[in-house]
Short mmCIF file of C-alpha atoms in Angstrom, two decimals:
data_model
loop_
_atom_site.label_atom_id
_atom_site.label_comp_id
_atom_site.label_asym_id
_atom_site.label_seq_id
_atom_site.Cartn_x
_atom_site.Cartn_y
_atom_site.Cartn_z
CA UNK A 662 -42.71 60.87 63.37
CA UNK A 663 -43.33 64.45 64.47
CA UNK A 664 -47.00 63.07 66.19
CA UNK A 665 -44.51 59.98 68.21
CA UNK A 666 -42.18 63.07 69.10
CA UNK A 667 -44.85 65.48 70.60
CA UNK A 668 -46.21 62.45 72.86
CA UNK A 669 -43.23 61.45 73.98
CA UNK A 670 -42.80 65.21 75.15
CA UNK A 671 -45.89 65.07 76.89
CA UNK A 672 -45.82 61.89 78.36
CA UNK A 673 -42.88 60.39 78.48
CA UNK A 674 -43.46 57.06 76.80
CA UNK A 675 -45.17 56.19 73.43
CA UNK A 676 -48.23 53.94 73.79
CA UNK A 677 -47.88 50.76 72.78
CA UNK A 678 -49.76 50.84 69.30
CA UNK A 679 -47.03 53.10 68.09
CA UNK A 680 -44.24 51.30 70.14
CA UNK A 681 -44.93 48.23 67.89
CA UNK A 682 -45.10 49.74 64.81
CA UNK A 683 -41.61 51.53 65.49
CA UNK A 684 -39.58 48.00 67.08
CA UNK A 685 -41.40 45.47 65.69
CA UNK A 686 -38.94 43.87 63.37
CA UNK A 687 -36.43 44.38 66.27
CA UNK A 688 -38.20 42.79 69.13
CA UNK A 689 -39.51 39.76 66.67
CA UNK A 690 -35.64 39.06 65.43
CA UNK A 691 -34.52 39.59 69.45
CA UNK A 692 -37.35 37.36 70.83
CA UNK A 693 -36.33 34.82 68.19
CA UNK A 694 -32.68 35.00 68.70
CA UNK A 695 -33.80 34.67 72.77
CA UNK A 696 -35.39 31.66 71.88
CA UNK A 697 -33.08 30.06 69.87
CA UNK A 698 -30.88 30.57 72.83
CA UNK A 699 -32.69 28.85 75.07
CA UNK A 700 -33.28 26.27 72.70
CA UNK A 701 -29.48 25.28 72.16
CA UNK A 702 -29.35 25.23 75.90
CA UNK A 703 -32.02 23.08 76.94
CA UNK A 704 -31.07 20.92 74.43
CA UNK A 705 -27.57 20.69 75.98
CA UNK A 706 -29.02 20.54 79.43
CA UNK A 707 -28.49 17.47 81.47
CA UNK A 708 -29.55 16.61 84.95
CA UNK A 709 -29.46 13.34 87.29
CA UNK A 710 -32.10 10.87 85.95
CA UNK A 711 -33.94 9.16 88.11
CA UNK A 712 -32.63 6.17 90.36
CA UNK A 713 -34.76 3.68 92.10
CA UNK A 714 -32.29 2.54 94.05
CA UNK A 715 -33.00 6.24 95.96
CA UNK A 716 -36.60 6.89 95.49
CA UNK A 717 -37.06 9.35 98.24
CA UNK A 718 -36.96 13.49 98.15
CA UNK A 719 -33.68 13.38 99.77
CA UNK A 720 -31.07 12.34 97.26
CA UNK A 721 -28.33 12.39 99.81
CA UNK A 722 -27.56 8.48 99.26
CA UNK A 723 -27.48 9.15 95.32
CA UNK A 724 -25.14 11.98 95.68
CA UNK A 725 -22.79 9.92 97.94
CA UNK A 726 -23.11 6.79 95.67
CA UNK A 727 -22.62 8.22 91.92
CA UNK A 728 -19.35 10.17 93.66
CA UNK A 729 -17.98 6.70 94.85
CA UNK A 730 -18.56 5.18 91.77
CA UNK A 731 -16.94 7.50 88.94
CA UNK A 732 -14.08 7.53 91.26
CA UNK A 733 -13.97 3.24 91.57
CA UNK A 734 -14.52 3.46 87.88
CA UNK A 735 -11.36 5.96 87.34
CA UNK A 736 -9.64 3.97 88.95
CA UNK A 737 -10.30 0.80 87.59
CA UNK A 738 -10.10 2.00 83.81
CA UNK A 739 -6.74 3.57 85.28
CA UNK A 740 -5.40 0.39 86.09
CA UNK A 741 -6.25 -1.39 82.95
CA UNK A 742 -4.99 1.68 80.98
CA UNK A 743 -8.36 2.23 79.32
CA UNK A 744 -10.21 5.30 77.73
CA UNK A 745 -11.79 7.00 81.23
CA UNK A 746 -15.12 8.59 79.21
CA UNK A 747 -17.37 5.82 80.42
CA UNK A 748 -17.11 7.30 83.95
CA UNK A 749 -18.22 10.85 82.77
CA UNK A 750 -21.09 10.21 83.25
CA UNK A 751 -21.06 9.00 87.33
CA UNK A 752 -19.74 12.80 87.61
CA UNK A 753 -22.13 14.38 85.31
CA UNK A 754 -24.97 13.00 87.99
CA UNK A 755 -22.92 13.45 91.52
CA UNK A 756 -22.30 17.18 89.76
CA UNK A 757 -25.59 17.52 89.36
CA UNK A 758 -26.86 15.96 92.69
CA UNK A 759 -24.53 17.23 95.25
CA UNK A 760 -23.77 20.27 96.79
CA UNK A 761 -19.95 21.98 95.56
CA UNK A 762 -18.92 21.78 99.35
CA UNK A 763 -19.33 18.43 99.93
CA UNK A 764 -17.63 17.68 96.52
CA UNK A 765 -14.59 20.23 97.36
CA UNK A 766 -14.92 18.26 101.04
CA UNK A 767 -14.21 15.12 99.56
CA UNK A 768 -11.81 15.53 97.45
CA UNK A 769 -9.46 17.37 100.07
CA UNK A 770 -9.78 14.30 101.72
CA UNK A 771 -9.16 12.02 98.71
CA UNK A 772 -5.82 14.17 98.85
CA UNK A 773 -5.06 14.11 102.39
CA UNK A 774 -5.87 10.03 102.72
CA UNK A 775 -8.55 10.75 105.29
CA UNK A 776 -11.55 9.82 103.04
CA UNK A 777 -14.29 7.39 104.57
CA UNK A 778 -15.89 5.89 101.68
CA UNK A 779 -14.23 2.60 99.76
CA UNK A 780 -12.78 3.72 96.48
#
């Protein structure tokens, strides 16, 4: 220890042979941990799949779409007095696909009884 004290004296920063033999256990349990973390989230990560109804780059026309259609389908389980969860996932995918704005946009108007689209 004396020998890892005198070089960090002289230059600031132990090399990396003795770096490793000082933190090893803790950077192998912290990597692990790390990557157990990312893990769990991946696994619980969930994005838009893919629609060929909009096969283009610009998923404009999907965004729009999935928005009008978890609200029709609120609406209609609504009515019928039926367990909503079906529709989660319309607004798991317009979530995913469209920008907050337009989604804060829309629903002001939803409120206000200005909104263009057919729900």
């Amino acid at each position: 220890m004396k020998g890892v004290l005198m070089y960090l004296k002289v230059f600031s920063f132990p090399p990396a042979c003795i770096l490793n033999k000082m933190s090893i256990d803790r950077v192998v349990s912290t990597d692990v941990k790390m990557a157990e973390d990312i893990q769990a989230k991946l696994e619980k990560y969930r994005t838009a799949p893919f629609d060929a109804r909009f096969p283009n780059q610009n998923q404009t026309r999907n965004c729009w779409s999935n928005y009008l259609d978890y609200h029709r389908c609120q609406k209609a389980l609504d009515a019928k007095g039926v367990d909503t969860a079906p529709c989660d996932w319309y607004k798991r995918v317009y979530k995913s696909l469209c920008p907050i704005s337009w989604i804060q946009k829309w629903d002001d108007q939803r409120e206000e009884g200005t909104f263009p689209g057919k729900i």
